[in-house]
Short mmCIF file of C-alpha atoms in Angstrom, two decimals:
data_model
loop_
_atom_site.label_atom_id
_atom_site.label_comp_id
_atom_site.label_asym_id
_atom_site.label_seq_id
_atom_site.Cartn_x
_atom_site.Cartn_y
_atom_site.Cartn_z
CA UNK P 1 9.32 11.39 -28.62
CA UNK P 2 7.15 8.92 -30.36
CA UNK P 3 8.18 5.07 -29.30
CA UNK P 4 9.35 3.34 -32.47
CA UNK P 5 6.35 0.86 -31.55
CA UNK P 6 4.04 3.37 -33.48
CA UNK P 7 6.84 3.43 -36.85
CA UNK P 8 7.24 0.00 -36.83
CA UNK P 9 6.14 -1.84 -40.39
CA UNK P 10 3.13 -4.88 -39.44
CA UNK P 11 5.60 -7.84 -40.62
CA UNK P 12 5.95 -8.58 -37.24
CA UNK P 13 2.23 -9.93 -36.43
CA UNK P 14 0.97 -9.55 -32.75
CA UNK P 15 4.22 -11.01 -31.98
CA UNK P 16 6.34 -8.69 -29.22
CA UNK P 17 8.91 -6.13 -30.73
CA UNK P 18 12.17 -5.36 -29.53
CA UNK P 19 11.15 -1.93 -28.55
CA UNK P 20 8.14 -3.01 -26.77
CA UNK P 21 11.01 -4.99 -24.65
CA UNK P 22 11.71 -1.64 -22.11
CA UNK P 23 7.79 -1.22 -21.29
CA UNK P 24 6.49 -4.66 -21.14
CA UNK P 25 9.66 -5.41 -18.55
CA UNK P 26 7.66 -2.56 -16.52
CA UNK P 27 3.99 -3.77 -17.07
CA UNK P 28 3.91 -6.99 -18.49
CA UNK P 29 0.53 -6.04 -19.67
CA UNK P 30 1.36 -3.55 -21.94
CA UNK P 31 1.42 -6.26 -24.71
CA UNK P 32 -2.13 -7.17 -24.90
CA UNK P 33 -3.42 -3.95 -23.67
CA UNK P 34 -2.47 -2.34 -27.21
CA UNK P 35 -3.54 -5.30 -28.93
CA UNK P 36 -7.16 -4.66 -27.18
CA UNK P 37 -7.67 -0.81 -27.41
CA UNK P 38 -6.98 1.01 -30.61
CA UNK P 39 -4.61 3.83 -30.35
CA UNK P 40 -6.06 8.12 -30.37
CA UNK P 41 -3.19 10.04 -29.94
CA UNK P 42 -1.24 12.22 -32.11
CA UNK P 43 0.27 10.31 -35.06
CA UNK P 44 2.15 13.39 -36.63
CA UNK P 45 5.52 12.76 -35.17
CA UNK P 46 5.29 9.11 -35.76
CA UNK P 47 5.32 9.96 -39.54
CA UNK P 48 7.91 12.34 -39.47
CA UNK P 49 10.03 9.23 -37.54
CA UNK P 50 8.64 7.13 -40.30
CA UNK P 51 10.63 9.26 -43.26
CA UNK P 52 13.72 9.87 -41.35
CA UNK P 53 13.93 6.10 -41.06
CA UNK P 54 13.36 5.93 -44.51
CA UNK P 55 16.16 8.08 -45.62
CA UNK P 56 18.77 6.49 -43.51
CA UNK P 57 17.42 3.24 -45.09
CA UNK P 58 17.76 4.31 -48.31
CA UNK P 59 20.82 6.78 -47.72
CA UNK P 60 19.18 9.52 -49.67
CA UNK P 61 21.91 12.10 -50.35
CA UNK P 62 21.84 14.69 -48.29
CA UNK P 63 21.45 17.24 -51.14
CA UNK P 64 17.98 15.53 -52.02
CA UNK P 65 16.85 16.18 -48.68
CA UNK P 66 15.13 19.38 -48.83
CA UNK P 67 13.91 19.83 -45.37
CA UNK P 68 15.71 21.44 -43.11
CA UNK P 69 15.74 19.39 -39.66
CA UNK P 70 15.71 16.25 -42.12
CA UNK P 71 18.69 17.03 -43.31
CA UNK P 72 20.33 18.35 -40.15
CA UNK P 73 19.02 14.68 -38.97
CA UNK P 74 20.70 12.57 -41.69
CA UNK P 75 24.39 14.49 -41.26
CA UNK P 76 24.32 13.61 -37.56
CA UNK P 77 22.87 10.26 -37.92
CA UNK P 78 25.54 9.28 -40.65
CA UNK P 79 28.54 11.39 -38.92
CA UNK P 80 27.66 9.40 -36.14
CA UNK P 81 27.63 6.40 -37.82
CA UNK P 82 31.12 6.99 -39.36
CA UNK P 83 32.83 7.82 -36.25
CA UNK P 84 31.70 4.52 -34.28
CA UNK P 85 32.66 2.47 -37.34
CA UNK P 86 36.22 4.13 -37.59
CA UNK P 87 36.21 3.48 -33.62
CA UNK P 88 35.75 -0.41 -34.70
CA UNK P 89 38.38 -0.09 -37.59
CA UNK P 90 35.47 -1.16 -40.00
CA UNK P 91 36.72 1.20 -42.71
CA UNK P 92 40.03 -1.51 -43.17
CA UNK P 93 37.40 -4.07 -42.64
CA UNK P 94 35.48 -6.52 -45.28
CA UNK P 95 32.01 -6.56 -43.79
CA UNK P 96 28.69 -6.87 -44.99
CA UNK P 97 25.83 -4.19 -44.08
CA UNK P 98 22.00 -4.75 -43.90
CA UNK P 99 19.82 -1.92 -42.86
CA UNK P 100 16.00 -2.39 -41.34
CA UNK P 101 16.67 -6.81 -41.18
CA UNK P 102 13.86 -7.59 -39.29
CA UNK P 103 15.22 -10.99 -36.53
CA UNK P 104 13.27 -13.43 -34.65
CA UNK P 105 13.59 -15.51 -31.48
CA UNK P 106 11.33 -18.46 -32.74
CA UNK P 107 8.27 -17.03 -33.47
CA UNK P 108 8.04 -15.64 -29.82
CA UNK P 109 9.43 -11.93 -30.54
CA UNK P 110 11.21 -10.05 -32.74
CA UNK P 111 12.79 -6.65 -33.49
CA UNK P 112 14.09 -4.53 -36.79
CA UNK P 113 17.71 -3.21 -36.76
CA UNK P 114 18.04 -0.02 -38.08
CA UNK P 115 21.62 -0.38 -38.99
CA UNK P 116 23.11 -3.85 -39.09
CA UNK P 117 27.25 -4.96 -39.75
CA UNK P 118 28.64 -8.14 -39.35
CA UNK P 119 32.31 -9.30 -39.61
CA UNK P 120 35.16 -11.90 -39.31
CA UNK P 121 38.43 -11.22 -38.08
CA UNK P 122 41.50 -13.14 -36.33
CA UNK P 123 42.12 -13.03 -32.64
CA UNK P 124 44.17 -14.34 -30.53
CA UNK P 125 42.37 -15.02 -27.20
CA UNK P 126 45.49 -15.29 -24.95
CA UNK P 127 46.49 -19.00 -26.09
CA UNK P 128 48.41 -18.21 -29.01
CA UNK P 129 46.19 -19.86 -31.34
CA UNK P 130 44.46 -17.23 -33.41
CA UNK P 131 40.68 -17.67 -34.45
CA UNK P 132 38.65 -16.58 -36.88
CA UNK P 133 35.70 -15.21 -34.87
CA UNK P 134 32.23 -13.40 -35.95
CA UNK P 135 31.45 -9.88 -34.68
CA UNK P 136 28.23 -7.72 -35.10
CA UNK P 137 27.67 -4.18 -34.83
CA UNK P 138 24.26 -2.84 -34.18
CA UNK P 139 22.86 0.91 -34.97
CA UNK P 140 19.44 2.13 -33.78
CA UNK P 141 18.33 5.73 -34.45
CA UNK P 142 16.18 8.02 -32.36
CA UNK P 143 15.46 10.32 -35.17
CA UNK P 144 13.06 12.96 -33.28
CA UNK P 145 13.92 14.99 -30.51
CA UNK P 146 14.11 13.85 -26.90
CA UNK P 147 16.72 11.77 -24.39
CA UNK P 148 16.48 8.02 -24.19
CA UNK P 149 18.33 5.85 -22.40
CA UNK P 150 22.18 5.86 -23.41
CA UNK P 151 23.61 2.68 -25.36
CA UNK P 152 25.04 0.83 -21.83
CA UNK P 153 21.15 1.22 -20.49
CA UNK P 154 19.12 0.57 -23.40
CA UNK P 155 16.89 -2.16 -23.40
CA UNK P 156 15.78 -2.05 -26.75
CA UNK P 157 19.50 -2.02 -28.24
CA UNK P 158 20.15 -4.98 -25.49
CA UNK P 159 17.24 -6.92 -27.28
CA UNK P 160 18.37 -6.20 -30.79
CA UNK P 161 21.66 -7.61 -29.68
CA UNK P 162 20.04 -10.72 -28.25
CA UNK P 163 17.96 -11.72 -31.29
CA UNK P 164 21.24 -11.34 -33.54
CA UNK P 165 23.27 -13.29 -31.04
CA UNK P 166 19.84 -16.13 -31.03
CA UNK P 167 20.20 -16.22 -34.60
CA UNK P 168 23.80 -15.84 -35.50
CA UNK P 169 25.13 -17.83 -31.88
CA UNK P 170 28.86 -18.27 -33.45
CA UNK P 171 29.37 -14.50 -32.80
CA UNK P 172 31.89 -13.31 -30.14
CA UNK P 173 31.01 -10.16 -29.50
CA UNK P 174 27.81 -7.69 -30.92
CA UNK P 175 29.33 -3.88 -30.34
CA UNK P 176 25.74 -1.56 -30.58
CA UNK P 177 25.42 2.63 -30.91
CA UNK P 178 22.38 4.43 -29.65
CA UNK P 179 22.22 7.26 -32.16
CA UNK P 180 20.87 10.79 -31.15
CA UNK P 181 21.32 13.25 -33.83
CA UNK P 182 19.61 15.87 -32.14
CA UNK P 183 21.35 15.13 -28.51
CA UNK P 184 24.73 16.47 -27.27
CA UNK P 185 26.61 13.46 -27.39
CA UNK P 186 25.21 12.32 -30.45
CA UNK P 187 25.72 8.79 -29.97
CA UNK P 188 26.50 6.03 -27.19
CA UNK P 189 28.24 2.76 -27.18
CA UNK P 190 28.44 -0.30 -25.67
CA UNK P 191 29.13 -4.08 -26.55
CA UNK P 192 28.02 -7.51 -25.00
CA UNK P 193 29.66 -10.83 -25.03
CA UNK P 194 27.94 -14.17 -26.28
CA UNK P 195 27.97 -15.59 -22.96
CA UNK P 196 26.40 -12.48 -21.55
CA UNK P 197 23.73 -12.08 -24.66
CA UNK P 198 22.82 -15.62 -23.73
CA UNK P 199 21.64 -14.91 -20.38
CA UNK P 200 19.73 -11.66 -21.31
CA UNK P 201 18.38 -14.05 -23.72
CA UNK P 202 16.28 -15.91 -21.26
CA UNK P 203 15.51 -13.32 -19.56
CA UNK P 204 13.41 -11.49 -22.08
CA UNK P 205 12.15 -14.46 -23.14
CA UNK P 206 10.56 -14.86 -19.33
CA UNK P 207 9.11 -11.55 -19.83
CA UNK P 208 7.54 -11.81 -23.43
CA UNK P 209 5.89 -15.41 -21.96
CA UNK P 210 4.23 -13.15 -19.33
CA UNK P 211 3.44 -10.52 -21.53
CA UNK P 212 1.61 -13.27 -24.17
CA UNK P 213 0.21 -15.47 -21.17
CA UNK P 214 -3.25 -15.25 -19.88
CA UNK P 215 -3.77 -11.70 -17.47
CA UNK P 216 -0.36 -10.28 -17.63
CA UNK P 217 0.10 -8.17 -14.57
CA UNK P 218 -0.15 -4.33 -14.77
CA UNK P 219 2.10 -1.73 -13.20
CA UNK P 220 1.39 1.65 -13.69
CA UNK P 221 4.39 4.01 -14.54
CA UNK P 222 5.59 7.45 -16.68
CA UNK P 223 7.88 5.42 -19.10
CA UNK P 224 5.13 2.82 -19.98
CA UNK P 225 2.08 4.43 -19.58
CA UNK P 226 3.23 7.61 -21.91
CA UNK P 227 2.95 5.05 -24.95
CA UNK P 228 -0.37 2.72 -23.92
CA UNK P 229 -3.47 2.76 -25.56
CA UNK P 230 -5.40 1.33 -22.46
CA UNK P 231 -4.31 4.38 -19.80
CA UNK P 232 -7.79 5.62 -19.84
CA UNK P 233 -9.39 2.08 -18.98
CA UNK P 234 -6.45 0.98 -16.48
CA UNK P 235 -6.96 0.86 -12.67
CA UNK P 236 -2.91 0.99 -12.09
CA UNK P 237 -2.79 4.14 -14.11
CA UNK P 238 -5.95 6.06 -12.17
CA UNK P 239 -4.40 5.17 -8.93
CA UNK P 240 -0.91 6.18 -9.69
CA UNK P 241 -2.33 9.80 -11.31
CA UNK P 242 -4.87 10.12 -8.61
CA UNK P 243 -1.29 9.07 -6.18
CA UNK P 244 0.68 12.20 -8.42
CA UNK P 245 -2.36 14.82 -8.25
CA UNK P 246 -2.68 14.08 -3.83
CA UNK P 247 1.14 14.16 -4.09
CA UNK P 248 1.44 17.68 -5.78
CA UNK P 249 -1.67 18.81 -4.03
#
C-alpha cells in the first residue's frame, strides 16, 4: 500500500506531514532524506489512492462511479463512516463536517484530515453542573489494499488528533476511525482526551525538531525504509539487508 505521503497535495511546503509522523518516529532522517533524493518507484497505486480520495471528498454517488473496486471502495468507506457516526449519536446531532482541512502546529508540521466533525453538547462531568463542551471526530481512509495499524495504534490518526486538539484546545475529547474498506473489520476506533492529546503533542513536536535539525539520525527498518527515496544511498539500510540476506542464508 502506497503511504499517503506520495497522495498528499504540495500545500504543505517541506514542512513534516502527519503521515510522515509513524516513519520519522523510526528514523528521524526520513524527513530530509526525501527532501534530498527524488523518488523512482511505482506511482500507479498512488494515483489510484489519489481518486478514491477524491470521491470520498466530493461524495460522488455511487452510481457515477463506474469502476468496479472504486465503487466497492466508496460503499465500505461511507458504510463505515455511517456506522461510527450512529455509534457517536451524530445523526441526532447538529455538527458541522469538513472533509480534506488541512491543520498546522505553527508552521512546524501539519497533516490533512480526510474526514473531519466537530460538535457541542452538554455534560455533566460528575459535579452536577452541566457544560457545554467541544468534541471532534476524525476519519482517515486507507483506500488501497493492505493492513495498517488499527485506530488505538495509529500514529498518523494520533497526530491528526493532536493538530486539531493544538488548534481547537477547548475540545474535550477528539473520537478518530481508521477506515479499511477492503479489510475485515472495516474500520477501528479509538478516542483521546485533551489532557492526553497535549502530551502526545510535545512529543511529536520533539521528533519533527529532530527530523528538521541538522543530521537527523538514521535507523534502518521494513516500515520506514519501504517508503524512502534514499534506501539505495543509506548505510543503515545496506547493513540491515546485508543483516536479513546472512540471516536467511
Amino acid at each position: 500500500m502506497v503511504s499517503k505521503d506520495l497522495i498528499e497535495s504540495d500545500d504543505r511546503g517541506t514542512a513534516p506531514s502527519a503521515s510522515k509522523i509513524s516513519a520519522i518516529a523510526k528514523c528521524p532522517a526520513f524527513h530530509q532524506a526525501n527532501q534530498i533524493f527524488p523518488w523512482y518507484g511505482e506511482r500507479s497505486a498512488a494515483d489510484e489512492g489519489t481518486a478514491r480520495h477524491k470521491l470520498e471528498e466530493d461524495q460522488t454517488p455511487i452510481d457515477e462511479i463506474l469502476d468496479d473496486e472504486q465503487r466497492r471502495c466508496a460503499i465500505n468507506c461511507r458504510k463505515a463512516l455511517d456506522w461510527c457516526r450512529d455509534d457517536l449519536g451524530l445523526k441526532e446531532c447538529e455538527t458541522t463536517i469538513e472533509r480534506e482541512a488541512r491543520l498546522w502546529w505553527d508552521d512546524k508540521w501539519s497533516g490533512q484530515l480526510d474526514y473531519l466533525e466537530t460538535w457541542t453538547a452538554t455534560r455533566d462531568f460528575g459535579d452536577g453542573v452541566p457544560r457545554l463542551t467541544e468534541f471532534a471526530f476524525v476519519a482517515d481512509y486507507k483506500t488501497l489494499r493492505g493492513e495498517h495499524d488499527p485506530a488505538i495504534h495509529n500514529i498518523q490518526l494520533l497526530a491528526q488528533a493532536v493538530l486539531y486538539w493544538k488548534n481547537y484546545p477547548k475540545v474535550n475529547t477528539v473520537f478518530v476511525a481508521l477506515i479499511e474498506p477492503f479489510q475485515d473489520p472495516i474500520y477501528s476506533t479509538a478516542s483521546y482526551s485533551s489532557t492526553y492529546l497535549r502530551g502526545k503533542g510535545e512529543w511529536i513536536l520533539d521528533i519533527v525538531n529532530e527530523a528538521t535539525g541538522d543530521n537527523p539520525s538514521r535507523t534502518a527498518g521494513s516500515s520506514q525504509c519501504k517508503w524512502c527515496a534514499a534506501v539505495p544511498f543509506c548505510p543503515e539500510a545496506r547493513i540491515k539487508m546485508e543483516e536479513i540476506i546472512k540471516w536467511n542464508g
